[in-house]
Short mmCIF file of C-alpha atoms in Angstrom, two decimals:
data_model
loop_
_atom_site.label_atom_id
_atom_site.label_comp_id
_atom_site.label_asym_id
_atom_site.label_seq_id
_atom_site.Cartn_x
_atom_site.Cartn_y
_atom_site.Cartn_z
CA MET L 1 9.94 -3.64 -6.68
CA PRO L 2 7.26 -2.60 -4.21
CA LEU L 3 6.18 -5.14 -1.69
CA ASN L 4 2.69 -5.53 -0.43
CA ILE L 5 0.55 -7.50 1.89
CA LEU L 6 -2.77 -9.31 1.54
CA ASP L 7 -4.49 -10.03 4.83
CA LEU L 8 -7.37 -12.40 5.22
CA VAL L 9 -7.36 -12.00 9.06
CA SER L 10 -6.96 -15.59 9.83
CA ILE L 11 -8.54 -17.04 13.07
CA SER L 12 -6.38 -19.64 14.81
CA GLU L 13 -7.71 -22.71 16.75
CA GLY L 14 -8.50 -21.49 20.24
CA SER L 15 -8.72 -17.86 19.16
CA THR L 16 -11.64 -15.54 18.31
CA ALA L 17 -12.44 -13.23 15.45
CA GLN L 18 -11.85 -10.25 17.93
CA GLU L 19 -8.40 -11.44 18.67
CA ALA L 20 -7.70 -12.07 14.88
CA ILE L 21 -8.73 -8.55 14.11
CA ALA L 22 -6.58 -7.13 16.88
CA ALA L 23 -3.48 -9.12 15.68
CA SER L 24 -4.20 -7.99 12.10
CA MET L 25 -4.08 -4.33 13.18
CA GLY L 26 -0.80 -4.90 15.03
CA SER L 27 0.67 -6.29 11.86
CA ALA L 28 -0.68 -3.25 9.92
CA ARG L 29 1.25 -1.01 12.31
CA LEU L 30 4.33 -3.09 11.73
CA ALA L 31 3.91 -3.19 7.96
CA ASP L 32 3.55 0.59 7.97
CA GLN L 33 6.95 1.03 10.00
CA LEU L 34 8.71 -1.55 7.63
CA GLY L 35 8.02 0.34 4.46
CA TYR L 36 5.44 -1.88 2.64
CA ARG L 37 3.55 0.01 0.00
CA ARG L 38 0.15 -1.46 0.33
CA LEU L 39 -1.98 -3.55 2.71
CA TRP L 40 -5.16 -5.02 1.22
CA PHE L 41 -8.03 -7.10 2.78
CA ALA L 42 -9.70 -9.86 0.98
CA GLU L 43 -13.41 -10.53 1.29
CA HIS L 44 -14.66 -13.80 2.46
CA HIS L 45 -17.84 -15.16 3.81
CA ASN L 46 -19.06 -18.39 5.78
CA THR L 47 -15.55 -19.20 6.50
CA PRO L 48 -14.74 -20.14 10.17
CA ASN L 49 -10.94 -19.47 9.87
CA LEU L 50 -11.13 -16.00 8.31
CA ALA L 51 -12.49 -12.71 9.75
CA ALA L 52 -12.02 -10.58 6.59
CA SER L 53 -15.71 -10.10 5.57
CA ALA L 54 -16.34 -6.44 5.96
CA THR L 55 -13.36 -5.01 4.03
CA ALA L 56 -14.33 -1.23 4.32
CA LEU L 57 -14.41 -1.55 8.12
CA LEU L 58 -10.98 -3.28 8.31
CA ILE L 59 -9.43 -0.72 6.00
CA SER L 60 -10.82 2.06 8.04
CA ARG L 61 -9.39 0.66 11.32
CA ALA L 62 -6.06 -0.14 9.66
CA ALA L 63 -5.88 3.36 8.27
CA SER L 64 -6.47 4.87 11.74
CA VAL L 65 -3.57 2.98 13.24
CA THR L 66 -1.14 3.65 10.42
CA GLU L 67 0.37 6.89 8.78
CA ARG L 68 1.81 6.07 5.38
CA ILE L 69 0.87 2.62 3.88
CA ARG L 70 -1.92 2.40 1.26
CA LEU L 71 -4.99 0.50 2.38
CA GLY L 72 -7.38 -1.27 0.10
CA SER L 73 -9.51 -4.17 -0.79
CA GLY L 74 -8.14 -7.32 -2.37
CA GLY L 75 -10.85 -7.24 -3.04
CA VAL L 76 -14.49 -6.20 -2.90
CA MET L 77 -16.42 -9.06 -4.62
CA LEU L 78 -18.66 -6.85 -6.57
CA PRO L 79 -21.61 -9.29 -7.13
CA ASN L 80 -22.11 -9.16 -3.43
CA HIS L 81 -22.60 -5.40 -3.29
CA ALA L 82 -24.66 -2.63 -4.84
CA PRO L 83 -22.18 -0.40 -6.81
CA LEU L 84 -23.47 2.70 -5.41
CA MET L 85 -22.83 1.41 -1.80
CA VAL L 86 -19.31 0.57 -2.64
CA ALA L 87 -18.87 4.05 -4.08
CA GLU L 88 -20.25 5.69 -0.89
CA GLN L 89 -18.19 3.38 1.48
CA TYR L 90 -14.85 4.01 -0.39
CA GLY L 91 -15.59 7.59 -1.06
CA THR L 92 -16.04 7.95 2.70
CA LEU L 93 -12.83 6.16 3.42
CA ALA L 94 -11.06 8.52 1.02
CA ASN L 95 -12.51 11.54 2.76
CA MET L 96 -11.50 10.19 6.24
CA HIS L 97 -8.08 9.05 5.31
CA GLY L 98 -6.92 10.96 2.24
CA ASP L 99 -5.14 9.47 -0.84
CA ARG L 100 -4.26 6.17 0.79
CA ILE L 101 -7.20 4.05 -0.42
CA ASP L 102 -7.32 1.51 -3.24
CA LEU L 103 -10.51 -0.37 -4.49
CA GLY L 104 -9.73 -3.84 -5.81
CA LEU L 105 -12.78 -5.41 -7.44
CA GLY L 106 -13.35 -9.05 -8.21
CA ARG L 107 -16.19 -11.13 -9.88
CA ALA L 108 -16.06 -14.14 -7.69
CA PRO L 109 -18.32 -14.42 -4.66
CA GLY L 110 -15.70 -15.23 -2.12
CA THR L 111 -17.86 -18.05 -0.65
CA ASP L 112 -20.11 -21.02 -1.36
CA MET L 113 -22.94 -20.78 -3.63
CA MET L 114 -25.57 -20.72 -1.01
CA THR L 115 -23.97 -17.90 0.70
CA ALA L 116 -23.38 -16.16 -2.45
CA GLN L 117 -27.12 -16.25 -3.16
CA ALA L 118 -27.80 -14.67 0.18
CA LEU L 119 -25.32 -11.82 -0.60
CA SER L 120 -25.99 -11.37 -4.31
CA ARG L 121 -26.77 -7.67 -5.28
CA SER L 122 -25.40 -7.41 -8.82
CA SER L 123 -24.37 -9.48 -11.83
CA ALA L 124 -20.92 -11.02 -12.29
CA GLU L 125 -21.25 -11.02 -16.12
CA PRO L 126 -18.40 -9.15 -17.81
CA GLN L 127 -20.54 -6.55 -19.38
CA ALA L 128 -22.37 -5.83 -16.09
CA PHE L 129 -19.18 -5.86 -14.22
CA ALA L 130 -17.65 -3.28 -16.73
CA GLN L 131 -20.56 -1.12 -16.45
CA SER L 132 -20.53 -1.11 -12.68
CA ILE L 133 -16.84 -0.02 -12.79
CA TYR L 134 -17.66 2.73 -15.23
CA ASP L 135 -20.38 3.94 -12.83
CA LEU L 136 -18.10 3.68 -9.81
CA GLN L 137 -15.51 5.95 -11.65
CA GLY L 138 -18.45 8.36 -12.25
CA TRP L 139 -19.19 8.47 -8.51
CA PHE L 140 -15.53 9.00 -7.69
CA SER L 141 -15.23 11.76 -10.31
CA LYS L 142 -15.56 15.50 -9.66
CA THR L 143 -19.31 15.47 -10.58
CA GLY L 144 -19.99 12.40 -8.37
CA THR L 145 -22.53 11.20 -10.97
CA ALA L 146 -22.82 7.74 -12.38
CA HIS L 147 -22.56 7.29 -16.25
CA SER L 148 -25.64 5.04 -16.68
CA VAL L 149 -28.07 6.69 -14.23
CA LYS L 150 -28.49 10.24 -12.91
CA ILE L 151 -27.55 9.45 -9.37
CA VAL L 152 -25.23 11.56 -7.46
CA SER L 153 -22.93 10.41 -4.63
CA SER L 154 -21.73 13.45 -2.84
CA VAL L 155 -19.52 11.63 -0.29
CA SER L 156 -17.41 10.07 -3.16
CA ALA L 157 -17.34 12.97 -5.56
CA GLY L 158 -13.75 14.14 -6.34
CA THR L 159 -12.14 11.39 -4.45
CA GLU L 160 -10.80 9.68 -7.54
CA VAL L 161 -10.28 6.36 -5.82
CA PRO L 162 -8.01 4.20 -8.00
CA ILE L 163 -9.60 0.89 -9.14
CA TRP L 164 -7.90 -2.42 -9.66
CA VAL L 165 -9.39 -5.39 -11.35
CA LEU L 166 -8.63 -8.75 -9.56
CA GLY L 167 -8.48 -12.07 -11.47
CA SER L 168 -7.15 -15.71 -11.37
CA THR L 169 -7.78 -16.56 -15.06
CA VAL L 170 -7.38 -15.37 -18.61
CA ASN L 171 -11.03 -14.11 -18.40
CA GLY L 172 -10.26 -11.76 -15.61
CA ALA L 173 -7.09 -10.67 -17.25
CA SER L 174 -8.88 -9.77 -20.48
CA ILE L 175 -11.51 -7.74 -18.63
CA ALA L 176 -8.77 -5.76 -16.79
CA GLY L 177 -6.86 -5.13 -20.03
CA GLN L 178 -9.96 -4.13 -22.08
CA LEU L 179 -10.97 -1.69 -19.35
CA GLY L 180 -7.42 -0.17 -19.25
CA LEU L 181 -7.09 -0.87 -15.50
CA PRO L 182 -4.26 -2.27 -13.25
CA PHE L 183 -4.50 -5.92 -12.86
CA SER L 184 -3.97 -7.95 -9.73
CA LEU L 185 -3.37 -11.63 -10.34
CA ALA L 186 -4.31 -14.14 -7.75
CA SER L 187 -1.29 -16.36 -8.60
CA HIS L 188 -1.00 -17.32 -4.78
CA PHE L 189 -3.81 -19.77 -4.91
CA ALA L 190 -4.62 -20.01 -8.75
CA PRO L 191 -1.19 -20.67 -10.46
CA ASP L 192 -2.44 -22.62 -13.50
CA GLN L 193 -2.82 -19.68 -15.98
CA ILE L 194 -0.23 -17.18 -14.69
CA ASP L 195 1.74 -16.87 -17.82
CA GLN L 196 -1.31 -16.94 -20.09
CA ALA L 197 -3.32 -14.47 -17.93
CA ILE L 198 -0.50 -11.89 -17.90
CA GLN L 199 0.10 -12.28 -21.66
CA VAL L 200 -3.62 -11.75 -22.30
CA TYR L 201 -3.84 -8.76 -20.15
CA ARG L 202 -0.97 -7.12 -21.77
CA GLU L 203 -2.29 -7.88 -25.23
CA ALA L 204 -5.82 -6.78 -24.47
CA PHE L 205 -4.86 -3.54 -22.71
CA ASN L 206 -6.63 -0.53 -24.08
CA ALA L 207 -5.40 2.87 -22.92
CA GLU L 208 -8.15 4.43 -24.85
CA ALA L 209 -11.07 2.71 -23.06
CA LEU L 210 -13.50 5.05 -21.24
CA THR L 211 -12.65 3.30 -17.94
CA ALA L 212 -8.76 3.51 -18.43
CA GLN L 213 -6.89 5.06 -15.65
CA ILE L 214 -3.27 4.15 -16.64
CA GLU L 215 -1.41 4.44 -19.91
CA LYS L 216 0.24 1.04 -19.99
CA PRO L 217 -0.37 -2.43 -18.36
CA TYR L 218 0.53 -2.68 -14.72
CA VAL L 219 0.51 -6.14 -13.01
CA MET L 220 0.54 -6.99 -9.30
CA ALA L 221 1.17 -10.74 -8.71
CA GLY L 222 0.29 -12.68 -5.52
CA ILE L 223 2.73 -15.12 -3.93
CA ASN L 224 2.68 -17.14 -0.62
CA VAL L 225 5.45 -16.12 1.68
CA MET L 226 6.97 -17.48 4.99
CA VAL L 227 10.32 -16.37 6.19
CA ALA L 228 11.90 -17.63 9.20
CA GLY L 229 15.44 -18.13 10.68
CA THR L 230 16.05 -21.31 8.63
CA ASP L 231 14.66 -23.15 5.73
CA GLU L 232 13.48 -25.94 7.89
CA GLU L 233 11.73 -23.70 10.40
CA ALA L 234 9.88 -21.84 7.53
CA LYS L 235 8.78 -25.11 5.89
CA ARG L 236 7.35 -26.15 9.33
CA GLU L 237 5.37 -22.95 9.69
CA PHE L 238 4.18 -23.22 6.09
CA THR L 239 2.30 -26.36 7.07
CA VAL L 240 -0.31 -24.09 8.62
CA VAL L 241 -1.50 -22.93 5.15
CA GLU L 242 -0.90 -26.34 3.71
CA GLN L 243 -3.40 -27.76 6.26
CA MET L 244 -5.88 -25.08 5.53
CA PHE L 245 -5.84 -25.82 1.75
CA ARG L 246 -6.03 -29.47 2.45
CA ASP L 247 -9.21 -28.80 4.52
CA VAL L 248 -10.59 -26.97 1.58
CA MET L 249 -9.93 -29.88 -0.77
CA ARG L 250 -11.68 -32.23 1.79
CA GLY L 251 -14.58 -29.93 2.43
CA GLN L 252 -13.62 -29.63 6.12
CA SER L 253 -14.09 -26.49 8.03
CA ARG L 254 -11.65 -25.58 10.83
CA LYS L 255 -9.85 -22.68 12.37
CA MET L 256 -6.14 -22.37 11.46
CA GLN L 257 -4.21 -25.37 12.78
CA PRO L 258 -0.80 -25.32 14.58
CA PRO L 259 2.22 -26.15 12.42
CA VAL L 260 3.37 -29.77 12.07
CA ALA L 261 6.38 -31.60 10.78
CA PRO L 262 6.26 -31.35 6.93
CA GLU L 263 6.73 -35.14 6.55
CA THR L 264 3.40 -35.81 8.33
CA LEU L 265 1.52 -34.27 5.44
CA ALA L 266 3.27 -36.48 2.98
CA GLY L 267 0.92 -38.70 1.01
CA GLN L 268 -2.24 -36.77 2.16
CA GLY L 269 -2.74 -34.71 -0.85
CA ARG L 270 -0.42 -31.76 0.00
CA PRO L 271 -1.80 -28.73 -1.93
CA ASP L 272 1.67 -27.10 -2.16
CA GLN L 273 2.12 -29.19 -5.35
CA SER L 274 -0.90 -27.66 -7.04
CA MET L 275 -2.73 -24.58 -5.50
CA LEU L 276 0.15 -23.41 -3.40
CA ARG L 277 2.97 -24.01 -5.56
CA ILE L 278 3.63 -20.13 -6.15
CA LYS L 279 5.49 -19.62 -2.87
CA ALA L 280 8.68 -18.20 -1.35
CA VAL L 281 9.47 -20.30 1.85
CA GLY L 282 12.62 -20.44 3.62
CA ALA L 283 15.44 -18.30 5.27
CA PRO L 284 15.75 -14.68 4.09
CA GLN L 285 18.27 -15.27 1.33
CA THR L 286 16.28 -18.32 0.19
CA VAL L 287 13.14 -16.33 -0.05
CA LYS L 288 14.84 -13.45 -1.78
CA ALA L 289 16.03 -15.71 -4.54
CA GLN L 290 12.58 -17.29 -4.95
CA LEU L 291 10.94 -13.93 -5.18
CA GLN L 292 13.41 -12.72 -7.70
CA GLU L 293 12.76 -15.86 -9.84
CA PHE L 294 9.05 -15.11 -9.68
CA VAL L 295 9.60 -11.48 -10.71
CA GLU L 296 11.67 -12.59 -13.67
CA ARG L 297 9.06 -15.05 -14.70
CA THR L 298 6.05 -12.70 -14.46
CA GLY L 299 7.47 -9.28 -15.21
CA ALA L 300 5.31 -8.10 -12.33
CA ASP L 301 5.37 -4.40 -11.41
CA GLU L 302 4.54 -5.19 -7.83
CA LEU L 303 4.24 -8.26 -5.59
CA ILE L 304 1.55 -8.79 -3.08
CA THR L 305 2.46 -11.35 -0.36
CA VAL L 306 0.19 -13.68 1.60
CA THR L 307 1.44 -15.09 4.98
CA TYR L 308 -0.60 -17.41 7.19
CA ALA L 309 0.51 -18.23 10.55
CA TYR L 310 -0.95 -19.97 13.63
CA ASP L 311 0.91 -17.54 15.90
CA PRO L 312 0.63 -13.81 14.99
CA ALA L 313 4.17 -13.30 16.21
CA VAL L 314 5.39 -15.75 13.59
CA ARG L 315 3.79 -13.79 10.88
CA ASP L 316 5.09 -10.47 12.13
CA ARG L 317 8.68 -11.94 12.24
CA SER L 318 8.13 -13.10 8.58
CA LEU L 319 7.01 -9.59 7.66
CA GLN L 320 10.14 -8.08 9.42
CA LEU L 321 12.69 -10.48 7.92
CA LEU L 322 11.22 -10.05 4.44
CA ALA L 323 11.42 -6.36 4.72
CA GLU L 324 14.99 -6.31 5.93
CA THR L 325 15.87 -8.64 3.02
CA TRP L 326 13.87 -6.99 0.17
CA LEU L 327 13.02 -3.55 0.84
#
């Protein structure tokens, strides 16, 4: 079971975006050495605690400091971008770094509605989303020509960058299946439709679609992970992400806060009982058992882990313990 990482480049209280990006690149080097298969960066905007906005730039930097690991977007929020620009950016990445680049595409804006309006470049409607993917595949093909318009992207021609569809609901799953593309399920923050989404994806999968790039359904599922020396230590470190999601629920904007005793969050609307309930938190063997249970439930082909920490060293230690236990 391949293990992957989704990085949102979190910014801790008292730290800067520059420091967060530097810490993220240090983690990328470590993940490459430990044997993780993929490292993806998620796109977010107008968020004070996350520095993952320009995914292509982060991918390029991470690719330059690693040797083996695949780098990609988890994802590019396509409504925020002109598809031709995406093709040119990711085609350039493939030409610079070889066959190590993935392109994960989503329909959500990755931000609030006001910021989404400022970013908006294309439609999020399913038919328009599918057409954009079809054009992107044309720009990545040998001819470098889109299917709907006679526009050539020379820099992306022949790169054949693999495309994934990201989703958190049955709607996104259905689109991925109908297009015959691999599906990355955002179960780490949207756990309510996990089983239904995977079922819909597999039932809707069409290997004969014009956009199909795989012969059978292929699922990567997201899960929150924190590994530490003991269960108690891991639960304390996990309060960092619990506080972040509690801030989201309250409409509060802060950088990542230091960990606190778990009991201090009791009775304050702890999101781990809702949005964050898909998790593996504890000592190495505890986490291994939780991951195995999640794999059995979903039948996922790959897992993508999300680990937030106030101290980058805590995150790196979690990555190392997880690799030693799982890989």
